[in-house]
DNA sequence: AATACTATTGAGCAGATGATCTTTAAAGGC
DNA sequence: GCCTTTAAAGATCATCTGCTCAATAGTATT
């Protein structure tokens, strides 16, 4: 040690921010917030020392708030997954006083604005690859609460010779989500008019089942 | 040491396979093959000792064939990425002596059988998240060599009031690829008739541009 | 201003991990 | 059967990483 760096990362940077005490709840949240950014960038195997450095705090402090790194990751999951699926969507998606087309556009506009976000996209993918149960539960929930009702709505309007299947809804969904995957996982450029692409995907879906404006 | 385990993993298991010499080329390939399986399962941060254990070989042997772990990962990328995009597809996709529908179905049947494979899917995703340049080059290549020609083919047949965009092709592609993502990244059950879903996705795409059989 | 409380630091441990280097022994040639 | 070559093992290093715990110091209360 003593090689030009103090043990307190806050004292190393340009601005010499001295030790600062925060209310535990606030500090905890600060750690989780930064952990979301950090893990989204480098993956869940990112190490706690680097995370502490970014926080301007010692590594051991992290373990004052989380017993293990696994616990911290759980908190990150929680923070990121929570509120991503608004509970009033099932209702709005099945409100037949509006055209299905409008409901779909409203939903996917809102939903895409929530999920086409680097942190969410990447942590979702990292947790999926890691086999996190929260990930599986999320998708199950999405299927039951959003896509299944959507299938019912489609069935109610589809022309009689073409029976909608759950896989068709997944295909609509996947095609739209893939926009975000390309952008945030593969780091390809954002489409110039993502909103437009979503509407086209929906149009394509509805037209396939003979549901016209 | 000496806690019941020899340093040679091959001697620990039930079958006492003794030290076995292989021609370097063969051993090297054996290591890469196992590394593909291993990294696909646990991610690129999987450690070399566990990999060696699975090979029934000492960890240091791996470094006889690869100077660094990074080098090994490059070899894994190479092995997995190579041959995934057959060079004759551009030609076949633009062969107007067959209906576009048939060409699309032929392409995506073949392509999906190549990529709907756990190892490819997961290593592709891991490498994408890691920002591997090979990943980016692959997608660029796919865009230029497959999707762009496909856009041209669609344009040639689309009804005049609906101009196909590159994003439409990406949407078709994404919707299909998402089948594999669901299955291999999120570990959701395989659709009962994936071939069928691909054909429906293509049908949907063509119909949107008024291209009928 | 002194005191008590506790958020934060500083130091370090134990095990894991990539990598190196010397020693051993399998296999082909004589 | 001995010799040479070299694939593979064995031992070990330096560093990294999650985690622990005693010492320190910021803040609120009196």
JSON list of N, CA, C and O in Angstrom, two decimals, chain B residues 140-172:
[
{"chain": "B", "resi": 140, "resn": "UNK", "atom": "N", "xyz": [-23.04, -6.51, -38.60]},
{"chain": "B", "resi": 140, "resn": "UNK", "atom": "CA", "xyz": [-22.86, -5.62, -39.75]},
{"chain": "B", "resi": 140, "resn": "UNK", "atom": "C", "xyz": [-22.92, -6.44, -41.04]},
{"chain": "B", "resi": 140, "resn": "UNK", "atom": "O", "xyz": [-23.62, -6.10, -42.00]},
{"chain": "B", "resi": 141, "resn": "UNK", "atom": "N", "xyz": [-22.19, -7.54, -41.00]},
{"chain": "B", "resi": 141, "resn": "UNK", "atom": "CA", "xyz": [-22.16, -8.45, -42.15]},
{"chain": "B", "resi": 141, "resn": "UNK", "atom": "C", "xyz": [-23.57, -8.96, -42.47]},
{"chain": "B", "resi": 141, "resn": "UNK", "atom": "O", "xyz": [-24.00, -8.94, -43.61]},
{"chain": "B", "resi": 142, "resn": "UNK", "atom": "N", "xyz": [-24.25, -9.43, -41.44]},
{"chain": "B", "resi": 142, "resn": "UNK", "atom": "CA", "xyz": [-25.62, -9.91, -41.62]},
{"chain": "B", "resi": 142, "resn": "UNK", "atom": "C", "xyz": [-26.48, -8.85, -42.28]},
{"chain": "B", "resi": 142, "resn": "UNK", "atom": "O", "xyz": [-27.25, -9.12, -43.21]},
{"chain": "B", "resi": 143, "resn": "UNK", "atom": "N", "xyz": [-26.35, -7.63, -41.79]},
{"chain": "B", "resi": 143, "resn": "UNK", "atom": "CA", "xyz": [-27.14, -6.53, -42.34]},
{"chain": "B", "resi": 143, "resn": "UNK", "atom": "C", "xyz": [-26.85, -6.30, -43.80]},
{"chain": "B", "resi": 143, "resn": "UNK", "atom": "O", "xyz": [-27.76, -6.20, -44.63]},
{"chain": "B", "resi": 144, "resn": "UNK", "atom": "N", "xyz": [-25.57, -6.26, -44.13]},
{"chain": "B", "resi": 144, "resn": "UNK", "atom": "CA", "xyz": [-25.19, -5.95, -45.50]},
{"chain": "B", "resi": 144, "resn": "UNK", "atom": "C", "xyz": [-25.48, -7.08, -46.48]},
{"chain": "B", "resi": 144, "resn": "UNK", "atom": "O", "xyz": [-25.91, -6.85, -47.60]},
{"chain": "B", "resi": 145, "resn": "UNK", "atom": "N", "xyz": [-25.22, -8.30, -46.02]},
{"chain": "B", "resi": 145, "resn": "UNK", "atom": "CA", "xyz": [-25.18, -9.42, -46.95]},
{"chain": "B", "resi": 145, "resn": "UNK", "atom": "C", "xyz": [-26.50, -10.17, -47.02]},
{"chain": "B", "resi": 145, "resn": "UNK", "atom": "O", "xyz": [-26.80, -10.81, -48.02]},
{"chain": "B", "resi": 146, "resn": "UNK", "atom": "N", "xyz": [-27.26, -10.09, -45.98]},
{"chain": "B", "resi": 146, "resn": "UNK", "atom": "CA", "xyz": [-28.55, -10.80, -45.96]},
{"chain": "B", "resi": 146, "resn": "UNK", "atom": "C", "xyz": [-29.72, -9.82, -45.97]},
{"chain": "B", "resi": 146, "resn": "UNK", "atom": "O", "xyz": [-30.57, -9.85, -46.86]},
{"chain": "B", "resi": 147, "resn": "UNK", "atom": "N", "xyz": [-29.75, -8.96, -44.98]},
{"chain": "B", "resi": 147, "resn": "UNK", "atom": "CA", "xyz": [-30.95, -8.14, -44.80]},
{"chain": "B", "resi": 147, "resn": "UNK", "atom": "C", "xyz": [-31.10, -7.06, -45.87]},
{"chain": "B", "resi": 147, "resn": "UNK", "atom": "O", "xyz": [-32.22, -6.80, -46.32]},
{"chain": "B", "resi": 148, "resn": "UNK", "atom": "N", "xyz": [-30.01, -6.48, -46.26]},
{"chain": "B", "resi": 148, "resn": "UNK", "atom": "CA", "xyz": [-30.08, -5.43, -47.29]},
{"chain": "B", "resi": 148, "resn": "UNK", "atom": "C", "xyz": [-30.59, -5.99, -48.62]},
{"chain": "B", "resi": 148, "resn": "UNK", "atom": "O", "xyz": [-31.55, -5.43, -49.20]},
{"chain": "B", "resi": 149, "resn": "UNK", "atom": "N", "xyz": [-30.02, -7.07, -49.11]},
{"chain": "B", "resi": 149, "resn": "UNK", "atom": "CA", "xyz": [-30.58, -7.70, -50.31]},
{"chain": "B", "resi": 149, "resn": "UNK", "atom": "C", "xyz": [-32.05, -8.07, -50.13]},
{"chain": "B", "resi": 149, "resn": "UNK", "atom": "O", "xyz": [-32.86, -7.91, -51.05]},
{"chain": "B", "resi": 150, "resn": "UNK", "atom": "N", "xyz": [-32.37, -8.53, -48.95]},
{"chain": "B", "resi": 150, "resn": "UNK", "atom": "CA", "xyz": [-33.75, -8.91, -48.68]},
{"chain": "B", "resi": 150, "resn": "UNK", "atom": "C", "xyz": [-34.68, -7.71, -48.77]},
{"chain": "B", "resi": 150, "resn": "UNK", "atom": "O", "xyz": [-35.83, -7.82, -49.22]},
{"chain": "B", "resi": 151, "resn": "UNK", "atom": "N", "xyz": [-34.16, -6.57, -48.33]},
{"chain": "B", "resi": 151, "resn": "UNK", "atom": "CA", "xyz": [-34.94, -5.34, -48.46]},
{"chain": "B", "resi": 151, "resn": "UNK", "atom": "C", "xyz": [-35.18, -5.02, -49.93]},
{"chain": "B", "resi": 151, "resn": "UNK", "atom": "O", "xyz": [-36.30, -4.68, -50.33]},
{"chain": "B", "resi": 152, "resn": "UNK", "atom": "N", "xyz": [-34.14, -5.17, -50.73]},
{"chain": "B", "resi": 152, "resn": "UNK", "atom": "CA", "xyz": [-34.26, -4.90, -52.16]},
{"chain": "B", "resi": 152, "resn": "UNK", "atom": "C", "xyz": [-35.30, -5.82, -52.79]},
{"chain": "B", "resi": 152, "resn": "UNK", "atom": "O", "xyz": [-36.14, -5.38, -53.59]},
{"chain": "B", "resi": 153, "resn": "UNK", "atom": "N", "xyz": [-35.25, -7.10, -52.42]},
{"chain": "B", "resi": 153, "resn": "UNK", "atom": "CA", "xyz": [-36.23, -8.05, -52.95]},
{"chain": "B", "resi": 153, "resn": "UNK", "atom": "C", "xyz": [-37.64, -7.66, -52.56]},
{"chain": "B", "resi": 153, "resn": "UNK", "atom": "O", "xyz": [-38.57, -7.77, -53.36]},
{"chain": "B", "resi": 154, "resn": "UNK", "atom": "N", "xyz": [-37.78, -7.23, -51.34]},
{"chain": "B", "resi": 154, "resn": "UNK", "atom": "CA", "xyz": [-39.11, -6.83, -50.87]},
{"chain": "B", "resi": 154, "resn": "UNK", "atom": "C", "xyz": [-39.60, -5.59, -51.62]},
{"chain": "B", "resi": 154, "resn": "UNK", "atom": "O", "xyz": [-40.76, -5.52, -52.05]},
{"chain": "B", "resi": 155, "resn": "UNK", "atom": "N", "xyz": [-38.70, -4.65, -51.78]},
{"chain": "B", "resi": 155, "resn": "UNK", "atom": "CA", "xyz": [-39.06, -3.43, -52.52]},
{"chain": "B", "resi": 155, "resn": "UNK", "atom": "C", "xyz": [-39.55, -3.75, -53.92]},
{"chain": "B", "resi": 155, "resn": "UNK", "atom": "O", "xyz": [-40.50, -3.13, -54.42]},
{"chain": "B", "resi": 156, "resn": "UNK", "atom": "N", "xyz": [-38.88, -4.69, -54.54]},
{"chain": "B", "resi": 156, "resn": "UNK", "atom": "CA", "xyz": [-39.22, -5.03, -55.93]},
{"chain": "B", "resi": 156, "resn": "UNK", "atom": "C", "xyz": [-40.64, -5.57, -56.07]},
{"chain": "B", "resi": 156, "resn": "UNK", "atom": "O", "xyz": [-41.24, -5.50, -57.13]},
{"chain": "B", "resi": 157, "resn": "UNK", "atom": "N", "xyz": [-41.16, -6.09, -54.94]},
{"chain": "B", "resi": 157, "resn": "UNK", "atom": "CA", "xyz": [-42.49, -6.72, -55.02]},
{"chain": "B", "resi": 157, "resn": "UNK", "atom": "C", "xyz": [-43.57, -5.98, -54.24]},
{"chain": "B", "resi": 157, "resn": "UNK", "atom": "O", "xyz": [-44.76, -6.25, -54.41]},
{"chain": "B", "resi": 158, "resn": "UNK", "atom": "N", "xyz": [-43.16, -5.06, -53.40]},
{"chain": "B", "resi": 158, "resn": "UNK", "atom": "CA", "xyz": [-44.13, -4.41, -52.50]},
{"chain": "B", "resi": 158, "resn": "UNK", "atom": "C", "xyz": [-45.13, -3.57, -53.28]},
{"chain": "B", "resi": 158, "resn": "UNK", "atom": "O", "xyz": [-44.81, -3.01, -54.32]},
{"chain": "B", "resi": 159, "resn": "UNK", "atom": "N", "xyz": [-46.34, -3.51, -52.74]},
{"chain": "B", "resi": 159, "resn": "UNK", "atom": "CA", "xyz": [-47.33, -2.66, -53.38]},
{"chain": "B", "resi": 159, "resn": "UNK", "atom": "C", "xyz": [-46.88, -1.20, -53.24]},
{"chain": "B", "resi": 159, "resn": "UNK", "atom": "O", "xyz": [-46.21, -0.82, -52.26]},
{"chain": "B", "resi": 160, "resn": "UNK", "atom": "N", "xyz": [-47.29, -0.42, -54.21]},
{"chain": "B", "resi": 160, "resn": "UNK", "atom": "CA", "xyz": [-46.67, 0.90, -54.38]},
{"chain": "B", "resi": 160, "resn": "UNK", "atom": "C", "xyz": [-46.89, 1.86, -53.22]},
{"chain": "B", "resi": 160, "resn": "UNK", "atom": "O", "xyz": [-46.11, 2.78, -53.02]},
{"chain": "B", "resi": 161, "resn": "UNK", "atom": "N", "xyz": [-47.95, 1.67, -52.47]},
{"chain": "B", "resi": 161, "resn": "UNK", "atom": "CA", "xyz": [-48.25, 2.67, -51.43]},
{"chain": "B", "resi": 161, "resn": "UNK", "atom": "C", "xyz": [-47.58, 2.34, -50.10]},
{"chain": "B", "resi": 161, "resn": "UNK", "atom": "O", "xyz": [-47.82, 3.00, -49.10]},
{"chain": "B", "resi": 162, "resn": "UNK", "atom": "N", "xyz": [-46.76, 1.31, -50.06]},
{"chain": "B", "resi": 162, "resn": "UNK", "atom": "CA", "xyz": [-46.11, 0.98, -48.78]},
{"chain": "B", "resi": 162, "resn": "UNK", "atom": "C", "xyz": [-44.63, 0.66, -49.01]},
{"chain": "B", "resi": 162, "resn": "UNK", "atom": "O", "xyz": [-44.29, -0.43, -49.44]},
{"chain": "B", "resi": 163, "resn": "UNK", "atom": "N", "xyz": [-43.78, 1.62, -48.72]},
{"chain": "B", "resi": 163, "resn": "UNK", "atom": "CA", "xyz": [-42.35, 1.46, -49.00]},
{"chain": "B", "resi": 163, "resn": "UNK", "atom": "C", "xyz": [-41.66, 0.69, -47.89]},
{"chain": "B", "resi": 163, "resn": "UNK", "atom": "O", "xyz": [-41.65, 1.13, -46.74]},
{"chain": "B", "resi": 164, "resn": "UNK", "atom": "N", "xyz": [-41.07, -0.46, -48.20]},
{"chain": "B", "resi": 164, "resn": "UNK", "atom": "CA", "xyz": [-40.35, -1.23, -47.17]},
{"chain": "B", "resi": 164, "resn": "UNK", "atom": "C", "xyz": [-39.11, -0.47, -46.70]},
{"chain": "B", "resi": 164, "resn": "UNK", "atom": "O", "xyz": [-38.44, 0.20, -47.48]},
{"chain": "B", "resi": 165, "resn": "UNK", "atom": "N", "xyz": [-38.86, -0.60, -45.41]},
{"chain": "B", "resi": 165, "resn": "UNK", "atom": "CA", "xyz": [-37.68, 0.04, -44.81]},
{"chain": "B", "resi": 165, "resn": "UNK", "atom": "C", "xyz": [-36.77, -1.03, -44.22]},
{"chain": "B", "resi": 165, "resn": "UNK", "atom": "O", "xyz": [-37.23, -2.13, -43.93]},
{"chain": "B", "resi": 166, "resn": "UNK", "atom": "N", "xyz": [-35.53, -0.67, -44.06]},
{"chain": "B", "resi": 166, "resn": "UNK", "atom": "CA", "xyz": [-34.59, -1.61, -43.45]},
{"chain": "B", "resi": 166, "resn": "UNK", "atom": "C", "xyz": [-35.12, -2.08, -42.10]},
{"chain": "B", "resi": 166, "resn": "UNK", "atom": "O", "xyz": [-34.95, -3.24, -41.73]},
{"chain": "B", "resi": 167, "resn": "UNK", "atom": "N", "xyz": [-35.76, -1.20, -41.37]},
{"chain": "B", "resi": 167, "resn": "UNK", "atom": "CA", "xyz": [-36.29, -1.57, -40.05]},
{"chain": "B", "resi": 167, "resn": "UNK", "atom": "C", "xyz": [-37.34, -2.67, -40.13]},
{"chain": "B", "resi": 167, "resn": "UNK", "atom": "O", "xyz": [-37.50, -3.45, -39.20]},
{"chain": "B", "resi": 168, "resn": "UNK", "atom": "N", "xyz": [-38.05, -2.73, -41.25]},
{"chain": "B", "resi": 168, "resn": "UNK", "atom": "CA", "xyz": [-39.04, -3.79, -41.41]},
{"chain": "B", "resi": 168, "resn": "UNK", "atom": "C", "xyz": [-38.34, -5.14, -41.50]},
{"chain": "B", "resi": 168, "resn": "UNK", "atom": "O", "xyz": [-38.82, -6.14, -40.94]},
{"chain": "B", "resi": 169, "resn": "UNK", "atom": "N", "xyz": [-37.22, -5.15, -42.19]},
{"chain": "B", "resi": 169, "resn": "UNK", "atom": "CA", "xyz": [-36.48, -6.41, -42.32]},
{"chain": "B", "resi": 169, "resn": "UNK", "atom": "C", "xyz": [-35.90, -6.80, -40.96]},
{"chain": "B", "resi": 169, "resn": "UNK", "atom": "O", "xyz": [-35.94, -7.97, -40.57]},
{"chain": "B", "resi": 170, "resn": "UNK", "atom": "N", "xyz": [-35.38, -5.83, -40.25]},
{"chain": "B", "resi": 170, "resn": "UNK", "atom": "CA", "xyz": [-34.87, -6.11, -38.91]},
{"chain": "B", "resi": 170, "resn": "UNK", "atom": "C", "xyz": [-35.98, -6.63, -37.99]},
{"chain": "B", "resi": 170, "resn": "UNK", "atom": "O", "xyz": [-35.77, -7.48, -37.14]},
{"chain": "B", "resi": 171, "resn": "UNK", "atom": "N", "xyz": [-37.17, -6.12, -38.20]},
{"chain": "B", "resi": 171, "resn": "UNK", "atom": "CA", "xyz": [-38.29, -6.58, -37.38]},
{"chain": "B", "resi": 171, "resn": "UNK", "atom": "C", "xyz": [-38.64, -8.03, -37.68]},
{"chain": "B", "resi": 171, "resn": "UNK", "atom": "O", "xyz": [-38.88, -8.83, -36.77]},
{"chain": "B", "resi": 172, "resn": "UNK", "atom": "N", "xyz": [-38.65, -8.36, -38.95]},
{"chain": "B", "resi": 172, "resn": "UNK", "atom": "CA", "xyz": [-38.86, -9.76, -39.33]},
{"chain": "B", "resi": 172, "resn": "UNK", "atom": "C", "xyz": [-37.80, -10.63, -38.69]},
{"chain": "B", "resi": 172, "resn": "UNK", "atom": "O", "xyz": [-38.08, -11.64, -38.02]}
]
